[in-house]
């Protein structure tokens, strides 16, 4: 055994870094591993939802303050939706939020962790996780072996903890496919407004344009896979076609410059009531499929689940109990806080986003739109 820790957190995305920050004063020996070297790209819409800032304020007002004043970001106050027939509806956000490239946002959080006692290991992939006496053995790609009393799986959509300790088939949990790229100088962009466009060609799904700092925009689209399974949709070609020829979109991109090639990824949106704990492990964020099926956002839920997992971890060490039964408290909390609403949201997404006519009708009813967003 090369090293031993009380808690090993796998993954330094928003879930893992928040979990590490929440364990800062717990008096535990904590390690955070990530397979990438930061700053690293993460395929995302880059819209950081309001609850993420609320949580940082709650944990440490100075963290909240520094995250809010982060320079390379674009403050967002509105979301504007466009129905298939072009009718628009704007929703104002009361909670502070902004758009920031994940490359920057995630590095910012990791820098905060690096200032604590947590041991941070970048560029080190955890290849296997397995049970040993009184712990979990994590084997790294370097061959190094790490022992943990408790493992917190914050390792994203293809989580090794989810596959190897919980034995879940992660493919079942990623029914939303999305692709994003970056453009500069998109015409008609409002700096404080995220745009969602529902076109019949990509339903059930939507095309988005989210403004970033310095005239950039995150541009992409995503759709629910099960309902498109009979159609073969070439995502890259579809994105190019929307940008080059859709009558409402193409004129806005005439003078825009492409800044990155389009990259796609599956979103593990919440569709099933999986158990998120077992003996000596907890799952957070995308590893726990905590993405809102209608909004498609998961950064806020990743951070909150990381925070709540840290609280549960502290209780495990206080009681010296790492059993599945004891950890179930976290599982129930997450189901109550998110999963129930997500199940309703998934049903609503399947119902509404499959029919352009229904979407057109919904856009005539502002109250209904707000209700769908609030589920
Ligand atoms: C196209 C797209 C658009 C999206 N848009 C938005 C949006 O605008 N707003 C929003 O809130 N959410 C959005 N999401 C969802 C959001 O990206 C995720 O919900 C969020 O990143 C989850 O955070 P996480 O910390 O759980 O996982 P991640 O951010 O995926 O972090 C996991 C980390 O674990 C590391 N890792 C993985 N495996 C290992 C291993 N074996 N060993 C060591 N390290 C490992 C990875 O390198 C990574 O750094 C979008 C997702 C996609 C795909």
Coordinates of C-alpha atoms and ligand atoms in Angstrom, one line a residue:
X1 CA 0.0 0.0 0.0
X2 CA 1.5 3.3 -1.0
X3 CA -0.7 5.7 1.0
X4 CA -3.8 5.7 3.3
X5 CA -6.4 8.3 3.6
X6 CA -9.6 8.7 5.6
X7 CA -11.5 10.0 2.6
X8 CA -10.6 9.7 -1.1
X9 CA -12.6 11.9 -3.4
X10 CA -12.4 10.8 -7.1
X11 CA -12.9 13.7 -9.5
X12 CA -12.1 17.4 -9.2
X13 CA -15.2 18.8 -11.0
X14 CA -17.7 21.0 -9.1
X15 CA -18.9 18.0 -7.0
X16 CA -15.4 16.9 -5.9
X17 CA -14.0 20.3 -5.2
X18 CA -17.0 21.4 -3.2
X19 CA -16.9 18.1 -1.3
X20 CA -13.2 18.7 -0.5
X21 CA -13.9 22.3 0.6
X22 CA -16.7 21.1 2.9
X23 CA -14.3 18.7 4.6
X24 CA -11.7 21.4 5.2
X25 CA -12.1 21.6 8.9
X26 CA -13.3 18.1 9.6
X27 CA -9.9 16.9 10.9
X28 CA -9.8 14.1 8.4
X29 CA -7.0 13.0 6.1
X30 CA -8.5 13.8 2.6
X31 CA -7.2 13.2 -0.9
X32 CA -8.7 14.5 -4.1
X33 CA -7.7 12.7 -7.4
X34 CA -8.4 13.8 -11.0
X35 CA -7.2 12.2 -14.2
X36 CA -6.7 15.5 -15.9
X37 CA -4.2 18.3 -15.4
X38 CA -6.0 21.6 -14.7
X39 CA -7.1 23.9 -16.3
X40 CA -8.9 21.3 -18.2
X41 CA -11.8 21.6 -20.7
X42 CA -15.2 20.1 -19.8
X43 CA -17.9 19.9 -22.5
X44 CA -20.7 22.0 -21.0
X45 CA -23.1 24.9 -21.7
X46 CA -21.0 26.9 -19.1
X47 CA -24.1 28.4 -17.4
X48 CA -23.4 28.3 -13.7
X49 CA -26.8 28.2 -11.9
X50 CA -27.6 30.5 -8.9
X51 CA -27.7 27.7 -6.2
X52 CA -24.0 27.2 -6.8
X53 CA -23.3 30.7 -5.6
X54 CA -25.7 30.4 -2.7
X55 CA -23.9 27.3 -1.5
X56 CA -20.5 29.0 -1.7
X57 CA -21.8 31.9 0.3
X58 CA -23.2 29.4 2.9
X59 CA -19.9 27.6 3.2
X60 CA -17.6 30.6 3.4
X61 CA -18.6 34.2 2.5
X62 CA -15.1 34.9 1.2
X63 CA -15.4 32.0 -1.2
X64 CA -18.8 33.2 -2.4
X65 CA -17.4 36.7 -2.8
X66 CA -14.4 35.7 -4.8
X67 CA -16.5 33.4 -7.0
X68 CA -19.0 36.1 -7.7
X69 CA -16.4 38.6 -8.6
X70 CA -14.6 36.3 -11.0
X71 CA -13.6 38.4 -13.9
X72 CA -13.9 36.0 -16.9
X73 CA -17.6 35.6 -16.6
X74 CA -20.8 37.1 -18.0
X75 CA -23.6 37.9 -15.5
X76 CA -26.9 36.3 -16.5
X77 CA -30.3 37.7 -15.5
X78 CA -32.7 36.2 -18.0
X79 CA -33.5 33.1 -20.0
X80 CA -35.3 33.6 -23.3
X81 CA -37.1 30.7 -24.9
X82 CA -38.2 30.6 -28.6
X83 CA -41.0 28.2 -29.6
X84 CA -40.9 26.3 -32.9
X85 CA -43.0 29.0 -34.5
X86 CA -40.7 31.7 -33.2
X87 CA -42.7 33.1 -30.3
X88 CA -40.5 34.2 -27.4
X89 CA -40.9 34.1 -23.7
X90 CA -38.4 35.6 -21.2
X91 CA -38.0 34.5 -17.6
X92 CA -36.0 36.7 -15.1
X93 CA -33.7 35.1 -12.5
X94 CA -33.7 36.5 -9.0
X95 CA -30.7 34.5 -7.9
X96 CA -27.2 35.7 -9.0
X97 CA -25.7 33.6 -11.7
X98 CA -23.2 33.8 -14.6
X99 CA -21.7 32.0 -17.5
X100 CA -18.1 31.0 -17.3
X101 CA -16.0 28.6 -19.3
X102 CA -15.7 25.5 -17.3
X103 CA -12.0 25.4 -17.9
X104 CA -11.8 28.6 -15.8
X105 CA -14.6 27.9 -13.3
X106 CA -13.4 24.5 -12.3
X107 CA -9.8 25.6 -12.0
X108 CA -10.9 28.4 -9.7
X109 CA -12.6 26.0 -7.4
X110 CA -9.6 23.7 -7.4
X111 CA -7.3 26.6 -6.5
X112 CA -9.5 27.1 -3.4
X113 CA -9.0 23.4 -2.5
X114 CA -5.2 23.7 -3.0
X115 CA -5.2 26.3 -0.2
X116 CA -6.5 23.7 2.3
X117 CA -4.9 20.7 3.9
X118 CA -6.4 18.4 1.3
X119 CA -3.9 16.5 -0.8
X120 CA -4.6 17.2 -4.5
X121 CA -3.4 14.8 -7.1
X122 CA -3.9 15.9 -10.8
X123 CA -3.1 13.8 -13.9
X124 CA -3.7 10.7 -11.9
X125 CA -6.5 8.4 -13.0
X126 CA -8.1 6.0 -10.6
X127 CA -8.4 2.7 -12.6
X128 CA -10.0 0.4 -10.2
X129 CA -11.9 0.6 -6.9
X130 CA -12.4 -2.6 -4.8
X131 CA -13.1 -3.7 -1.3
X132 CA -10.4 -4.7 1.1
X133 CA -10.5 -5.2 4.9
X134 CA -11.9 -2.1 6.5
X135 CA -11.6 0.0 3.4
X136 CA -11.5 0.5 -0.3
X137 CA -8.5 0.0 -2.5
X138 CA -8.0 2.5 -5.3
X139 CA -5.5 1.6 -8.0
X140 CA -4.0 4.5 -10.0
X141 CA -2.9 4.3 -13.7
X142 CA 0.7 4.7 -12.3
X143 CA 0.1 1.4 -10.5
X144 CA 0.1 3.1 -7.1
X145 CA -2.3 1.7 -4.6
X146 CA -4.3 4.0 -2.2
X147 CA -6.4 2.8 0.7
X148 CA -9.4 4.8 1.8
X149 CA -11.8 4.3 4.7
X150 CA -14.5 6.1 2.6
X151 CA -14.6 6.8 -1.1
X152 CA -16.7 9.7 -2.6
X153 CA -17.4 9.2 -6.3
X154 CA -17.4 12.6 -7.9
X155 CA -16.0 11.2 -11.2
X156 CA -18.7 12.3 -13.6
X157 CA -20.9 10.6 -16.2
X158 CA -18.6 7.6 -16.7
X159 CA -18.0 7.2 -13.0
X160 CA -15.7 4.3 -12.0
X161 CA -17.2 4.2 -8.5
X162 CA -20.7 3.9 -10.0
X163 CA -19.6 1.1 -12.3
X164 CA -17.2 -0.9 -10.0
X165 CA -18.6 -0.4 -6.5
X166 CA -22.3 0.1 -7.3
X167 CA -22.3 -2.1 -10.4
X168 CA -24.5 0.3 -12.4
X169 CA -24.8 0.3 -16.2
X170 CA -24.1 3.9 -16.8
X171 CA -25.2 3.8 -20.5
X172 CA -28.8 3.5 -19.3
X173 CA -28.4 6.8 -17.5
X174 CA -27.3 9.1 -20.3
X175 CA -30.4 9.6 -22.5
X176 CA -29.6 13.3 -23.3
X177 CA -27.0 13.8 -26.1
X178 CA -25.5 17.3 -26.5
X179 CA -22.8 19.1 -28.6
X180 CA -21.3 22.4 -28.0
X181 CA -18.8 24.8 -29.6
X182 CA -17.6 28.4 -29.1
X183 CA -18.2 31.4 -31.4
X184 CA -17.1 35.0 -31.2
X185 CA -19.2 38.0 -32.4
X186 CA -22.7 36.4 -32.7
X187 CA -25.1 39.2 -33.7
X188 CA -28.1 40.2 -31.6
X189 CA -26.7 38.6 -28.4
X190 CA -27.8 40.1 -25.1
X191 CA -25.0 39.9 -22.6
X192 CA -27.3 39.0 -19.7
X193 CA -29.6 36.6 -21.5
X194 CA -29.3 32.8 -22.2
X195 CA -31.3 31.8 -25.3
X196 CA -33.1 28.4 -25.8
X197 CA -34.5 27.7 -29.3
X198 CA -37.0 24.8 -29.9
X199 CA -36.8 23.7 -33.5
X200 CA -38.9 20.8 -34.8
X201 CA -35.8 19.3 -36.5
X202 CA -34.1 18.6 -33.1
X203 CA -37.1 17.9 -30.9
X204 CA -37.3 16.6 -28.3
X205 CA -34.4 18.9 -27.5
X206 CA -33.2 22.5 -28.1
X207 CA -30.5 24.7 -29.5
X208 CA -28.8 27.2 -27.2
X209 CA -26.7 30.4 -27.3
X210 CA -25.2 31.4 -24.0
X211 CA -23.1 34.6 -23.9
X212 CA -19.7 34.5 -22.3
X213 CA -17.1 37.2 -21.5
X214 CA -15.2 39.1 -24.2
X215 CA -17.9 38.7 -27.0
X216 CA -17.7 34.9 -27.0
X217 CA -20.7 32.6 -26.8
X218 CA -21.2 28.9 -26.0
X219 CA -23.4 27.5 -28.8
X220 CA -24.9 24.0 -28.9
X221 CA -27.8 21.7 -29.0
X222 CA -29.1 18.6 -27.2
X223 CA -31.9 16.1 -27.4
X224 CA -33.5 13.2 -25.6
X225 CA -32.1 10.1 -27.1
X226 CA -34.9 7.4 -26.7
X227 CA -37.3 9.5 -28.8
X228 CA -34.8 10.0 -31.6
X229 CA -33.6 6.4 -31.7
X230 CA -35.3 5.6 -35.0
X231 CA -33.9 8.8 -36.6
X232 CA -30.2 8.9 -37.3
X233 CA -29.1 12.4 -36.4
X234 CA -25.6 13.4 -37.3
X235 CA -25.0 15.9 -34.5
X236 CA -22.1 17.8 -36.0
X237 CA -23.9 18.2 -39.3
X238 CA -27.1 19.2 -37.6
X239 CA -25.3 21.9 -35.6
X240 CA -23.6 23.2 -38.7
X241 CA -26.9 23.2 -40.6
X242 CA -28.7 25.2 -37.9
X243 CA -25.9 27.8 -37.8
X244 CA -25.5 28.1 -41.6
X245 CA -29.1 27.8 -42.8
X246 CA -31.8 28.2 -40.2
X247 CA -33.7 31.3 -41.1
X248 CA -33.8 32.7 -37.6
X249 CA -30.2 31.7 -36.6
X250 CA -28.0 31.9 -39.7
X251 CA -28.1 35.7 -40.2
X252 CA -26.8 36.1 -36.7
X253 CA -23.7 34.1 -37.5
X254 CA -22.6 35.7 -40.8
X255 CA -19.8 37.7 -39.1
X256 CA -19.2 35.3 -36.3
X257 CA -15.9 33.4 -36.0
X258 CA -15.7 29.8 -34.9
X259 CA -13.4 29.5 -31.9
X260 CA -13.4 25.7 -31.2
X261 CA -14.4 22.6 -32.9
X262 CA -17.8 21.1 -31.9
X263 CA -17.6 18.5 -29.1
X264 CA -20.3 16.2 -27.9
X265 CA -21.1 14.3 -24.7
X266 CA -24.0 12.4 -23.1
X267 CA -25.7 14.0 -20.1
X268 CA -26.6 11.6 -17.3
X269 CA -30.0 13.2 -16.7
X270 CA -31.9 11.8 -13.8
X271 CA -34.3 9.0 -15.0
X272 CA -34.1 6.3 -12.4
X273 CA -34.2 6.0 -8.6
X274 CA -30.8 4.4 -8.2
X275 CA -29.3 4.0 -4.7
X276 CA -26.5 6.5 -4.4
X277 CA -24.6 4.9 -1.5
X278 CA -23.3 1.5 -0.5
X279 CA -20.8 0.2 2.0
X280 CA -18.0 2.8 2.2
X281 CA -19.0 4.9 -0.8
X282 CA -21.2 7.7 -1.8
X283 CA -22.0 9.1 -5.3
X284 CA -22.3 12.8 -6.2
X285 CA -23.1 15.0 -9.2
X286 CA -23.0 13.3 -12.6
X287 CA -21.8 10.1 -11.0
X288 CA -25.2 10.1 -9.3
X289 CA -27.1 11.3 -12.5
X290 CA -28.1 14.5 -10.8
X291 CA -28.9 16.5 -13.9
X292 CA -32.3 18.3 -14.2
X293 CA -34.0 16.7 -17.2
X294 CA -35.7 19.9 -18.4
X295 CA -33.1 22.6 -17.6
X296 CA -30.1 20.3 -18.4
X297 CA -28.1 21.9 -15.5
X298 CA -26.1 19.8 -13.1
X299 CA -23.3 22.1 -11.8
X300 CA -25.4 23.3 -8.9
X301 CA -26.7 19.9 -8.0
X302 CA -23.1 18.5 -8.3
X303 CA -21.9 21.1 -5.8
X304 CA -24.8 20.6 -3.3
X305 CA -24.5 16.8 -3.4
X306 CA -20.7 17.2 -2.8
X307 CA -21.5 19.4 0.2
X308 CA -24.1 17.0 1.6
X309 CA -21.9 14.0 1.0
X310 CA -19.1 15.7 3.0
X311 CA -21.6 16.2 5.9
X312 CA -22.5 12.5 5.8
X313 CA -18.8 11.6 5.7
X314 CA -18.2 13.5 8.9
X315 CA -21.0 11.6 10.6
X316 CA -19.5 8.3 9.4
X317 CA -16.2 9.0 11.1
X318 CA -17.9 10.3 14.3
X319 CA -19.9 7.0 14.6
X320 CA -17.2 4.8 13.0
X321 CA -20.0 3.4 10.8
X322 CA -19.5 3.1 7.0
X323 CA -22.3 0.7 6.4
X324 CA -24.7 1.1 3.5
X325 CA -27.6 1.5 6.1
X326 CA -25.8 4.4 7.8
X327 CA -25.0 6.1 4.6
X328 CA -28.6 5.8 3.4
X329 CA -29.3 9.1 5.2
X330 CA -27.5 10.9 2.4
X331 CA -29.3 8.8 -0.2
X332 CA -32.7 9.8 1.2
X333 CA -31.8 13.4 1.5
X334 CA -30.8 13.6 -2.2
X335 CA -33.9 11.7 -3.3
X336 CA -36.1 14.2 -1.3
X337 CA -34.2 17.3 -2.4
X338 CA -33.8 16.4 -6.1
X339 CA -34.8 13.0 -7.4
X340 CA -38.6 13.3 -6.9
X341 CA -38.7 16.6 -8.7
X342 CA -36.4 15.3 -11.5
X343 CA -38.8 12.3 -12.1
X344 CA -41.7 14.7 -12.6
X345 CA -39.4 16.9 -14.8
X346 CA -38.4 13.9 -17.0
X347 CA -42.0 13.0 -17.5
X348 CA -42.9 16.6 -18.4
X349 CA -39.9 16.8 -20.8
X350 CA -40.9 13.6 -22.6
X351 CA -44.5 14.9 -22.9
X352 CA -43.9 18.5 -24.0
X353 CA -40.6 18.4 -26.0
X354 CA -41.8 15.7 -28.4
X355 CA -44.5 17.9 -30.1
X356 CA -43.8 21.2 -31.8
X357 CA -47.5 22.0 -31.7
X358 CA -47.7 21.5 -28.0
X359 CA -44.5 23.6 -27.5
X360 CA -46.1 26.4 -29.6
X361 CA -49.2 26.2 -27.3
X362 CA -47.1 26.2 -24.1
X363 CA -45.4 29.4 -25.3
X364 CA -48.8 31.1 -25.2
X365 CA -49.1 30.4 -21.5
X366 CA -46.4 32.1 -19.4
X367 CA -47.6 30.5 -16.1
X368 CA -47.2 27.0 -17.6
X369 CA -43.7 27.8 -18.8
X370 CA -42.7 29.0 -15.3
X371 CA -44.3 25.9 -13.8
X372 CA -42.3 23.6 -16.1
X373 CA -39.1 25.3 -15.3
X374 CA -39.8 25.2 -11.5
X375 CA -40.6 21.5 -11.3
Ligands
LIG1 C1 -23.0 19.6 -23.5 C2 -23.3 19.8 -22.1 C3 -23.9 21.0 -21.7 C4 -24.1 21.2 -20.3 N1 -24.5 22.5 -19.9 C5 -24.6 22.8 -18.6 C6 -24.9 24.1 -18.1 O1 -24.9 25.0 -18.9 N2 -25.1 24.3 -16.8 C7 -25.0 23.3 -15.9 O2 -25.3 23.5 -14.7 N3 -24.7 22.0 -16.3 C8 -24.5 21.7 -17.6 N4 -24.2 20.5 -18.0 C9 -24.0 19.4 -17.0 C10 -22.7 19.6 -16.2 O3 -21.6 19.7 -17.1 C11 -22.5 18.5 -15.2 O4 -23.7 18.2 -14.5 C12 -21.4 18.8 -14.2 O5 -20.1 19.0 -14.8 C13 -21.3 17.7 -13.1 O6 -20.2 18.0 -12.3 P1 -19.4 16.8 -11.6 O7 -18.4 17.3 -10.7 O8 -20.3 15.8 -11.1 O9 -18.7 16.0 -12.8 P2 -17.6 16.6 -13.9 O10 -17.7 18.0 -14.0 O11 -17.7 15.7 -15.1 O12 -16.2 16.2 -13.2 C14 -15.8 14.9 -13.0 C15 -14.2 14.9 -12.9 O13 -13.8 13.6 -12.6 C16 -12.6 13.3 -13.3 N5 -12.6 11.9 -13.4 C17 -13.4 11.1 -14.1 N6 -13.0 9.8 -14.0 C18 -11.9 9.8 -13.2 C19 -11.1 8.7 -12.8 N7 -11.3 7.4 -13.1 N8 -10.0 9.1 -12.0 C20 -9.8 10.4 -11.7 N9 -10.6 11.4 -12.1 C21 -11.6 11.1 -12.9 C22 -12.8 14.1 -14.6 O14 -11.5 14.4 -15.2 C23 -13.5 15.4 -14.1 O15 -12.6 16.4 -13.8 C24 -23.9 20.2 -19.3 C25 -23.4 19.0 -19.8 C26 -23.1 18.7 -21.1 C27 -22.5 17.4 -21.5

